[in-house]
PDB file of C-alpha atoms in Angstrom:
ATOM      1  CA  MET F   2      22.892 -18.439  -5.770  1.00 68.00           C
ATOM      2  CA  ALA F   3      21.972 -14.862  -6.747  1.00 82.00           C
ATOM      3  CA  LYS F   4      20.146 -12.750  -4.227  1.00 92.00           C
ATOM      4  CA  PRO F   5      16.532 -11.886  -5.090  1.00 97.00           C
ATOM      5  CA  LEU F   6      16.057  -8.431  -6.582  1.00 98.00           C
ATOM      6  CA  ILE F   7      13.587  -6.455  -4.460  1.00 98.00           C
ATOM      7  CA  LEU F   8      12.069  -3.185  -5.720  1.00 98.00           C
ATOM      8  CA  ILE F   9      10.826  -0.825  -3.002  1.00 98.00           C
ATOM      9  CA  SER F  10       8.458   2.126  -3.280  1.00 98.00           C
ATOM     10  CA  ASN F  11       5.859   3.881  -1.120  1.00 97.00           C
ATOM     11  CA  ASP F  12       3.423   6.796  -1.074  1.00 95.00           C
ATOM     12  CA  ASP F  13       4.693   8.784   1.929  1.00 94.00           C
ATOM     13  CA  GLY F  14       7.772   9.872   0.011  1.00 95.00           C
ATOM     14  CA  ILE F  15      11.373   8.745  -0.081  1.00 97.00           C
ATOM     15  CA  THR F  16      12.291  10.524   3.176  1.00 96.00           C
ATOM     16  CA  SER F  17       9.656   8.803   5.346  1.00 95.00           C
ATOM     17  CA  ASN F  18      10.590   6.666   8.335  1.00 95.00           C
ATOM     18  CA  GLY F  19       8.471   3.808   7.025  1.00 96.00           C
ATOM     19  CA  ILE F  20      10.454   3.336   3.836  1.00 97.00           C
ATOM     20  CA  ARG F  21      13.703   3.532   5.814  1.00 97.00           C
ATOM     21  CA  LYS F  22      12.490   0.637   7.948  1.00 97.00           C
ATOM     22  CA  LEU F  23      11.469  -1.358   4.873  1.00 97.00           C
ATOM     23  CA  VAL F  24      14.824  -0.789   3.165  1.00 98.00           C
ATOM     24  CA  GLU F  25      16.609  -1.894   6.333  1.00 97.00           C
ATOM     25  CA  LEU F  26      14.622  -5.143   6.502  1.00 98.00           C
ATOM     26  CA  MET F  27      14.634  -5.981   2.786  1.00 98.00           C
ATOM     27  CA  SER F  28      18.392  -5.469   2.622  1.00 97.00           C
ATOM     28  CA  THR F  29      18.789  -8.570   4.788  1.00 97.00           C
ATOM     29  CA  LEU F  30      16.897 -10.648   2.200  1.00 97.00           C
ATOM     30  CA  GLY F  31      18.178  -9.521  -1.166  1.00 96.00           C
ATOM     31  CA  GLU F  32      19.465  -6.805  -3.469  1.00 97.00           C
ATOM     32  CA  VAL F  33      17.364  -3.688  -2.958  1.00 98.00           C
ATOM     33  CA  VAL F  34      16.532  -0.929  -5.426  1.00 98.00           C
ATOM     34  CA  VAL F  35      14.389   2.033  -4.334  1.00 98.00           C
ATOM     35  CA  VAL F  36      12.246   4.217  -6.591  1.00 98.00           C
ATOM     36  CA  ALA F  37       9.895   6.330  -4.491  1.00 97.00           C
ATOM     37  CA  PRO F  38       7.999   9.621  -4.785  1.00 97.00           C
ATOM     38  CA  ASP F  39       9.889  12.832  -4.044  1.00 94.00           C
ATOM     39  CA  LYS F  40       6.928  14.075  -1.976  1.00 94.00           C
ATOM     40  CA  PRO F  41       3.929  12.566  -0.172  1.00 89.00           C
ATOM     41  CA  GLN F  42       1.400  10.918  -2.504  1.00 88.00           C
ATOM     42  CA  SER F  43      -1.111   9.535  -0.006  1.00 86.00           C
ATOM     43  CA  GLY F  44      -4.625   8.953  -1.324  1.00 86.00           C
ATOM     44  CA  MET F  45      -3.512   8.969  -4.959  1.00 85.00           C
ATOM     45  CA  GLY F  46      -4.939   5.523  -5.626  1.00 89.00           C
ATOM     46  CA  HIS F  47      -3.706   4.111  -8.933  1.00 92.00           C
ATOM     47  CA  ALA F  48      -3.200   7.487 -10.592  1.00 93.00           C
ATOM     48  CA  ILE F  49      -0.560   7.793 -13.302  1.00 93.00           C
ATOM     49  CA  THR F  50       0.996  10.889 -14.838  1.00 94.00           C
ATOM     50  CA  VAL F  51      -0.183  11.469 -18.411  1.00 93.00           C
ATOM     51  CA  GLY F  52      -0.287  15.267 -18.798  1.00 92.00           C
ATOM     52  CA  ASP F  53       3.068  16.259 -17.348  1.00 93.00           C
ATOM     53  CA  THR F  54       6.724  15.273 -17.382  1.00 95.00           C
ATOM     54  CA  LEU F  55       8.258  12.715 -15.046  1.00 96.00           C
ATOM     55  CA  ARG F  56      11.663  13.107 -13.443  1.00 96.00           C
ATOM     56  CA  LEU F  57      14.001  10.625 -11.768  1.00 96.00           C
ATOM     57  CA  VAL F  58      16.787  11.944  -9.547  1.00 97.00           C
ATOM     58  CA  LYS F  59      19.376   9.703  -7.914  1.00 97.00           C
ATOM     59  CA  SER F  60      19.333   9.717  -4.131  1.00 97.00           C
ATOM     60  CA  ASP F  61      22.028   8.869  -1.583  1.00 95.00           C
ATOM     61  CA  LEU F  62      19.571   8.547   1.320  1.00 96.00           C
ATOM     62  CA  PHE F  63      20.254   4.827   1.682  1.00 96.00           C
ATOM     63  CA  GLY F  64      24.033   4.772   1.321  1.00 95.00           C
ATOM     64  CA  ASP F  65      25.231   2.273  -1.279  1.00 95.00           C
ATOM     65  CA  ILE F  66      21.710   1.153  -2.211  1.00 97.00           C
ATOM     66  CA  LEU F  67      20.617   2.277  -5.671  1.00 97.00           C
ATOM     67  CA  ALA F  68      17.788   4.745  -5.089  1.00 98.00           C
ATOM     68  CA  TYR F  69      15.865   7.321  -7.077  1.00 98.00           C
ATOM     69  CA  GLU F  70      13.277   9.903  -6.136  1.00 97.00           C
ATOM     70  CA  CYS F  71      10.502  10.287  -8.696  1.00 97.00           C
ATOM     71  CA  SER F  72       8.277  13.296  -9.356  1.00 96.00           C
ATOM     72  CA  GLY F  73       5.299  11.048 -10.118  1.00 96.00           C
ATOM     73  CA  THR F  74       2.832   8.806  -8.326  1.00 97.00           C
ATOM     74  CA  PRO F  75       3.565   5.438  -6.692  1.00 97.00           C
ATOM     75  CA  ALA F  76       2.300   3.632  -9.812  1.00 97.00           C
ATOM     76  CA  ASP F  77       4.582   5.836 -11.938  1.00 97.00           C
ATOM     77  CA  CYS F  78       7.492   4.823  -9.714  1.00 97.00           C
ATOM     78  CA  ILE F  79       7.012   1.118 -10.423  1.00 97.00           C
ATOM     79  CA  LYS F  80       6.559   1.662 -14.154  1.00 96.00           C
ATOM     80  CA  LEU F  81       9.690   3.800 -14.414  1.00 96.00           C
ATOM     81  CA  ALA F  82      11.687   1.468 -12.191  1.00 97.00           C
ATOM     82  CA  LYS F  83      10.878  -1.554 -14.338  1.00 95.00           C
ATOM     83  CA  ARG F  84      11.450   0.127 -17.694  1.00 94.00           C
ATOM     84  CA  GLU F  85      14.203   2.659 -17.069  1.00 95.00           C
ATOM     85  CA  VAL F  86      16.094   1.948 -13.856  1.00 96.00           C
ATOM     86  CA  LEU F  87      16.153  -1.856 -14.071  1.00 96.00           C
ATOM     87  CA  ARG F  88      15.346  -2.255 -17.769  1.00 92.00           C
ATOM     88  CA  ASP F  89      15.680  -5.967 -18.629  1.00 81.00           C
ATOM     89  CA  ARG F  90      16.437  -7.201 -15.105  1.00 93.00           C
ATOM     90  CA  LYS F  91      13.859  -9.512 -13.547  1.00 94.00           C
ATOM     91  CA  VAL F  92      12.336  -8.138 -10.348  1.00 96.00           C
ATOM     92  CA  ASP F  93      11.668 -10.948  -7.897  1.00 97.00           C
ATOM     93  CA  LEU F  94       9.466  -8.936  -5.550  1.00 98.00           C
ATOM     94  CA  VAL F  95       7.873  -5.491  -5.329  1.00 98.00           C
ATOM     95  CA  VAL F  96       7.295  -4.174  -1.815  1.00 98.00           C
ATOM     96  CA  SER F  97       5.644  -0.898  -0.865  1.00 98.00           C
ATOM     97  CA  GLY F  98       5.538   0.995   2.434  1.00 91.00           C
ATOM     98  CA  ILE F  99       5.755   0.826   5.261  1.00 97.00           C
ATOM     99  CA  ASN F 100       2.826   3.225   5.119  1.00 95.00           C
ATOM    100  CA  HIS F 101       2.135   5.640   7.973  1.00 95.00           C
ATOM    101  CA  GLY F 102      -1.554   4.841   8.439  1.00 93.00           C
ATOM    102  CA  SER F 103      -4.080   2.069   7.899  1.00 94.00           C
ATOM    103  CA  ASN F 104      -4.928   0.644   4.485  1.00 94.00           C
ATOM    104  CA  THR F 105      -7.566  -1.830   5.662  1.00 94.00           C
ATOM    105  CA  SER F 106     -10.992  -2.424   4.118  1.00 90.00           C
ATOM    106  CA  ILE F 107     -12.117   0.164   1.519  1.00 90.00           C
ATOM    107  CA  SER F 108      -8.946   2.245   1.978  1.00 92.00           C
ATOM    108  CA  VAL F 109      -7.144  -0.157  -0.362  1.00 91.00           C
ATOM    109  CA  LEU F 110      -8.903   1.579  -3.279  1.00 92.00           C
ATOM    110  CA  TYR F 111      -7.527   5.002  -2.347  1.00 92.00           C
ATOM    111  CA  SER F 112      -4.103   3.866  -1.214  1.00 94.00           C
ATOM    112  CA  GLY F 113      -0.971   4.968  -3.027  1.00 95.00           C
ATOM    113  CA  THR F 114       0.927   2.345  -1.047  1.00 97.00           C
ATOM    114  CA  MET F 115      -1.218  -0.441  -2.447  1.00 97.00           C
ATOM    115  CA  SER F 116      -1.211   1.040  -5.944  1.00 96.00           C
ATOM    116  CA  ALA F 117       2.553   0.504  -6.083  1.00 97.00           C
ATOM    117  CA  ALA F 118       2.105  -3.101  -4.950  1.00 98.00           C
ATOM    118  CA  ILE F 119      -0.768  -3.744  -7.354  1.00 97.00           C
ATOM    119  CA  GLU F 120       1.255  -2.236 -10.196  1.00 97.00           C
ATOM    120  CA  GLY F 121       3.898  -4.820  -9.365  1.00 96.00           C
ATOM    121  CA  ALA F 122       1.239  -7.540  -9.662  1.00 97.00           C
ATOM    122  CA  ILE F 123       0.070  -6.087 -12.988  1.00 96.00           C
ATOM    123  CA  GLU F 124       3.650  -6.424 -14.179  1.00 91.00           C
ATOM    124  CA  GLY F 125       3.393 -10.143 -13.436  1.00 90.00           C
ATOM    125  CA  GLY F 126       5.343 -10.601 -10.236  1.00 93.00           C
ATOM    126  CA  PRO F 127       4.613 -11.051  -6.542  1.00 97.00           C
ATOM    127  CA  ALA F 128       4.041  -7.873  -4.556  1.00 98.00           C
ATOM    128  CA  ILE F 129       3.313  -6.779  -1.001  1.00 98.00           C
ATOM    129  CA  GLY F 130       2.062  -3.518   0.471  1.00 98.00           C
ATOM    130  CA  PHE F 131       2.869  -2.953   4.158  1.00 98.00           C
ATOM    131  CA  SER F 132       1.029  -0.437   6.343  1.00 97.00           C
ATOM    132  CA  LEU F 133       1.119   0.479  10.025  1.00 97.00           C
ATOM    133  CA  CYS F 134      -2.138   1.705  11.584  1.00 94.00           C
ATOM    134  CA  ASP F 135      -0.459   4.795  13.012  1.00 93.00           C
ATOM    135  CA  PHE F 136      -0.557   8.040  11.020  1.00 89.00           C
ATOM    136  CA  SER F 137       2.092   9.915  13.008  1.00 87.00           C
ATOM    137  CA  ALA F 138       5.281  10.894  11.190  1.00 84.00           C
ATOM    138  CA  ASP F 139       7.372   9.468  14.050  1.00 88.00           C
ATOM    139  CA  ALA F 140       5.371   6.224  14.354  1.00 90.00           C
ATOM    140  CA  ASP F 141       7.068   3.341  16.189  1.00 93.00           C
ATOM    141  CA  PHE F 142       7.840   0.498  13.750  1.00 94.00           C
ATOM    142  CA  SER F 143       9.930  -1.560  16.173  1.00 93.00           C
ATOM    143  CA  HIS F 144       7.337  -4.337  16.591  1.00 95.00           C
ATOM    144  CA  VAL F 145       6.887  -5.168  12.887  1.00 96.00           C
ATOM    145  CA  ASP F 146      10.334  -6.549  11.938  1.00 97.00           C
ATOM    146  CA  GLU F 147       9.681 -10.225  12.644  1.00 96.00           C
ATOM    147  CA  PHE F 148       6.410 -10.223  10.718  1.00 97.00           C
ATOM    148  CA  VAL F 149       7.638  -8.220   7.721  1.00 98.00           C
ATOM    149  CA  LEU F 150      10.503 -10.679   7.319  1.00 98.00           C
ATOM    150  CA  LYS F 151       8.324 -13.759   7.848  1.00 98.00           C
ATOM    151  CA  ILE F 152       5.717 -12.663   5.292  1.00 98.00           C
ATOM    152  CA  THR F 153       8.369 -11.616   2.768  1.00 98.00           C
ATOM    153  CA  ARG F 154      10.302 -14.881   3.103  1.00 98.00           C
ATOM    154  CA  ASN F 155       7.109 -16.846   2.540  1.00 97.00           C
ATOM    155  CA  VAL F 156       6.398 -14.905  -0.659  1.00 98.00           C
ATOM    156  CA  LEU F 157       9.974 -15.255  -1.913  1.00 97.00           C
ATOM    157  CA  ASP F 158       9.962 -18.996  -1.163  1.00 96.00           C
ATOM    158  CA  HIS F 159       6.484 -19.883  -2.410  1.00 96.00           C
ATOM    159  CA  GLY F 160       5.426 -17.055  -4.713  1.00 96.00           C
ATOM    160  CA  LEU F 161       1.850 -15.790  -5.047  1.00 97.00           C
ATOM    161  CA  PRO F 162      -0.982 -16.658  -7.415  1.00 95.00           C
ATOM    162  CA  THR F 163      -0.813 -14.671 -10.654  1.00 94.00           C
ATOM    163  CA  GLY F 164      -2.269 -11.176 -10.354  1.00 94.00           C
ATOM    164  CA  ILE F 165      -2.242 -11.094  -6.540  1.00 97.00           C
ATOM    165  CA  ALA F 166      -0.709  -8.459  -4.260  1.00 98.00           C
ATOM    166  CA  LEU F 167      -0.844  -8.814  -0.490  1.00 98.00           C
ATOM    167  CA  ASN F 168      -2.272  -5.983   1.596  1.00 98.00           C
ATOM    168  CA  VAL F 169      -0.564  -6.287   4.996  1.00 98.00           C
ATOM    169  CA  ASN F 170      -1.585  -4.088   7.936  1.00 98.00           C
ATOM    170  CA  PHE F 171      -0.005  -3.900  11.392  1.00 97.00           C
ATOM    171  CA  PRO F 172      -1.695  -2.699  14.563  1.00 96.00           C
ATOM    172  CA  PRO F 173       0.043   0.265  16.224  1.00 94.00           C
ATOM    173  CA  LYS F 174       2.691  -0.440  18.856  1.00 92.00           C
ATOM    174  CA  GLN F 175       1.109  -1.481  22.158  1.00 90.00           C
ATOM    175  CA  ASN F 176       2.306  -2.946  25.428  1.00 88.00           C
ATOM    176  CA  GLU F 177       1.007  -6.367  24.350  1.00 92.00           C
ATOM    177  CA  LYS F 178       2.983  -8.262  21.691  1.00 93.00           C
ATOM    178  CA  LEU F 179       1.341  -8.934  18.344  1.00 96.00           C
ATOM    179  CA  LYS F 180      -0.594 -12.202  18.487  1.00 95.00           C
ATOM    180  CA  GLY F 181       0.374 -13.421  15.016  1.00 96.00           C
ATOM    181  CA  ILE F 182      -0.799 -13.290  11.404  1.00 97.00           C
ATOM    182  CA  LYS F 183      -4.354 -13.681  10.086  1.00 97.00           C
ATOM    183  CA  ILE F 184      -5.039 -14.201   6.375  1.00 97.00           C
ATOM    184  CA  CYS F 185      -8.307 -12.313   5.949  1.00 96.00           C
ATOM    185  CA  ARG F 186     -10.870 -10.848   3.633  1.00 95.00           C
ATOM    186  CA  GLN F 187     -11.422  -7.117   3.233  1.00 92.00           C
ATOM    187  CA  ALA F 188     -13.926  -5.792   5.777  1.00 91.00           C
ATOM    188  CA  ASN F 189     -17.223  -4.235   4.777  1.00 87.00           C
ATOM    189  CA  ALA F 190     -16.314  -0.820   6.111  1.00 84.00           C
ATOM    190  CA  ARG F 191     -16.157   2.619   4.555  1.00 86.00           C
ATOM    191  CA  TRP F 192     -15.628   6.309   5.089  1.00 81.00           C
ATOM    192  CA  GLU F 193     -18.799   8.361   5.490  1.00 84.00           C
ATOM    193  CA  GLU F 194     -17.595  11.774   4.395  1.00 84.00           C
ATOM    194  CA  GLU F 195     -18.898  15.249   4.881  1.00 87.00           C
ATOM    195  CA  PHE F 196     -17.527  18.543   3.599  1.00 92.00           C
ATOM    196  CA  ASP F 197     -16.831  21.463   5.908  1.00 92.00           C
ATOM    197  CA  LYS F 198     -17.719  24.528   3.810  1.00 94.00           C
ATOM    198  CA  ARG F 199     -15.794  27.710   4.546  1.00 95.00           C
ATOM    199  CA  LEU F 200     -15.079  31.107   3.022  1.00 95.00           C
ATOM    200  CA  ASP F 201     -11.654  32.396   2.047  1.00 95.00           C
ATOM    201  CA  PRO F 202     -10.694  36.081   2.624  1.00 95.00           C
ATOM    202  CA  HIS F 203     -12.097  36.934  -0.828  1.00 96.00           C
ATOM    203  CA  GLY F 204     -15.524  35.500  -0.016  1.00 93.00           C
ATOM    204  CA  ARG F 205     -15.110  32.388  -2.145  1.00 96.00           C
ATOM    205  CA  ASN F 206     -16.170  28.940  -0.977  1.00 96.00           C
ATOM    206  CA  TYR F 207     -13.656  26.216  -0.168  1.00 95.00           C
ATOM    207  CA  TYR F 208     -14.068  22.810   1.445  1.00 94.00           C
ATOM    208  CA  TRP F 209     -12.301  20.457   3.857  1.00 92.00           C
ATOM    209  CA  MET F 210     -13.303  16.819   3.579  1.00 88.00           C
ATOM    210  CA  VAL F 211     -14.130  15.379   7.005  1.00 86.00           C
ATOM    211  CA  GLY F 212     -16.070  12.364   8.210  1.00 81.00           C
ATOM    212  CA  ASN F 213     -15.941   9.117  10.106  1.00 85.00           C
ATOM    213  CA  PHE F 214     -14.820   5.585   9.382  1.00 82.00           C
ATOM    214  CA  VAL F 215     -17.747   3.196   9.890  1.00 84.00           C
ATOM    215  CA  ASN F 216     -17.337  -0.576  10.134  1.00 83.00           C
ATOM    216  CA  HIS F 217     -20.509  -2.426   9.122  1.00 84.00           C
ATOM    217  CA  ASP F 218     -18.813  -5.838   9.312  1.00 82.00           C
ATOM    218  CA  LYS F 219     -19.471  -8.031  12.346  1.00 89.00           C
ATOM    219  CA  GLY F 220     -17.414 -10.984  11.081  1.00 87.00           C
ATOM    220  CA  GLU F 221     -14.247 -12.330  12.683  1.00 89.00           C
ATOM    221  CA  ASP F 222     -12.508 -13.184   9.414  1.00 93.00           C
ATOM    222  CA  ASN F 223     -11.761  -9.685   8.108  1.00 93.00           C
ATOM    223  CA  ASP F 224      -8.894  -7.214   8.344  1.00 95.00           C
ATOM    224  CA  GLU F 225     -10.631  -4.745  10.662  1.00 94.00           C
ATOM    225  CA  TRP F 226     -11.350  -7.507  13.168  1.00 95.00           C
ATOM    226  CA  ALA F 227      -7.760  -8.784  12.962  1.00 96.00           C
ATOM    227  CA  ILE F 228      -6.263  -5.340  13.596  1.00 95.00           C
ATOM    228  CA  SER F 229      -8.631  -4.601  16.484  1.00 94.00           C
ATOM    229  CA  ASP F 230      -7.669  -7.948  18.056  1.00 95.00           C
ATOM    230  CA  ASN F 231      -3.918  -7.187  17.718  1.00 96.00           C
ATOM    231  CA  TYR F 232      -3.169  -9.483  14.774  1.00 97.00           C
ATOM    232  CA  VAL F 233      -1.311  -8.659  11.563  1.00 98.00           C
ATOM    233  CA  SER F 234      -3.876  -8.758   8.754  1.00 97.00           C
ATOM    234  CA  VAL F 235      -2.992 -10.133   5.306  1.00 98.00           C
ATOM    235  CA  VAL F 236      -5.544  -9.677   2.520  1.00 97.00           C
ATOM    236  CA  PRO F 237      -4.826 -11.053  -0.978  1.00 98.00           C
ATOM    237  CA  CYS F 238      -5.906  -8.365  -3.481  1.00 97.00           C
ATOM    238  CA  GLN F 239      -6.394  -8.520  -7.240  1.00 95.00           C
ATOM    239  CA  PHE F 240      -6.517  -5.883  -9.947  1.00 95.00           C
ATOM    240  CA  ASP F 241      -9.253  -7.713 -11.873  1.00 94.00           C
ATOM    241  CA  LEU F 242     -12.330  -5.849 -10.587  1.00 93.00           C
ATOM    242  CA  THR F 243     -14.845  -7.911 -12.557  1.00 94.00           C
ATOM    243  CA  GLY F 244     -17.931  -8.816 -10.503  1.00 93.00           C
ATOM    244  CA  TYR F 245     -18.066 -12.392 -11.740  1.00 94.00           C
ATOM    245  CA  HIS F 246     -21.037 -13.226  -9.544  1.00 92.00           C
ATOM    246  CA  ALA F 247     -23.117 -10.608 -11.401  1.00 95.00           C
ATOM    247  CA  ILE F 248     -22.469 -11.753 -14.987  1.00 94.00           C
ATOM    248  CA  ALA F 249     -25.061 -14.550 -15.036  1.00 92.00           C
ATOM    249  CA  SER F 250     -27.788 -12.486 -13.343  1.00 93.00           C
ATOM    250  CA  LEU F 251     -27.263  -9.538 -15.699  1.00 95.00           C
ATOM    251  CA  ASN F 252     -27.474 -11.826 -18.716  1.00 93.00           C
ATOM    252  CA  GLU F 253     -30.747 -13.225 -17.376  1.00 91.00           C
ATOM    253  CA  GLN F 254     -32.295  -9.868 -16.432  1.00 93.00           C
ATOM    254  CA  TRP F 255     -31.293  -7.645 -19.319  1.00 94.00           C
ATOM    255  CA  ASP F 256     -32.995  -7.766 -22.693  1.00 83.00           C
ATOM    256  CA  ILE F 257     -29.840  -7.637 -24.817  1.00 82.00           C
TER     257      ILE F 257
END
């Protein structure tokens, strides 16, 4: 029986420790191909490159594993991988990460990591984005192996509903072992930003975005709760952003 073909990307760039960990783990489950950004692309959301060229350069970072670094965004990486690197080959699973930093709650909208996974879902296959809630470049990933493999095996064995990508977040390494996996909803939490206004040496204004992450959600069925209670959170995400619950009320209220 042929091994599943697993396409890997990320948003921290092809040299990050997180993608090295993901390649190591996925290589035990199937044939791995890597197409990842040549530089960090955090916070790019689902951006694609339309006004510039895109470049793919072969990389030997992962030994015998076929790998390319791409000058574009995470979404670009998946598009190019499917159409140029793999062409007519069927990809069994797209995985993205492991991201250095949380992608819980509202952060999924800004996340380059999740954009690669959601692009995989747009292409019609199962996809998973993995993130560790630790932003440090030398973050400790040693506690995630068992859960990455368990979640991935479940997806390979059972598939996912059409149009769904999983947003998986891991608590940072602690003395206590992870308690398990919680399938959750996205928390009602958001960034409340401010802008620190400064002057450059020429007297011109520039800004640093700052602010705080505020969790308004008191439930115990969401990703923020799961992470704070030392569980792995798994949120099924979809690219269809239609507010179905609003269609009927708008039709009733609007004179159209």
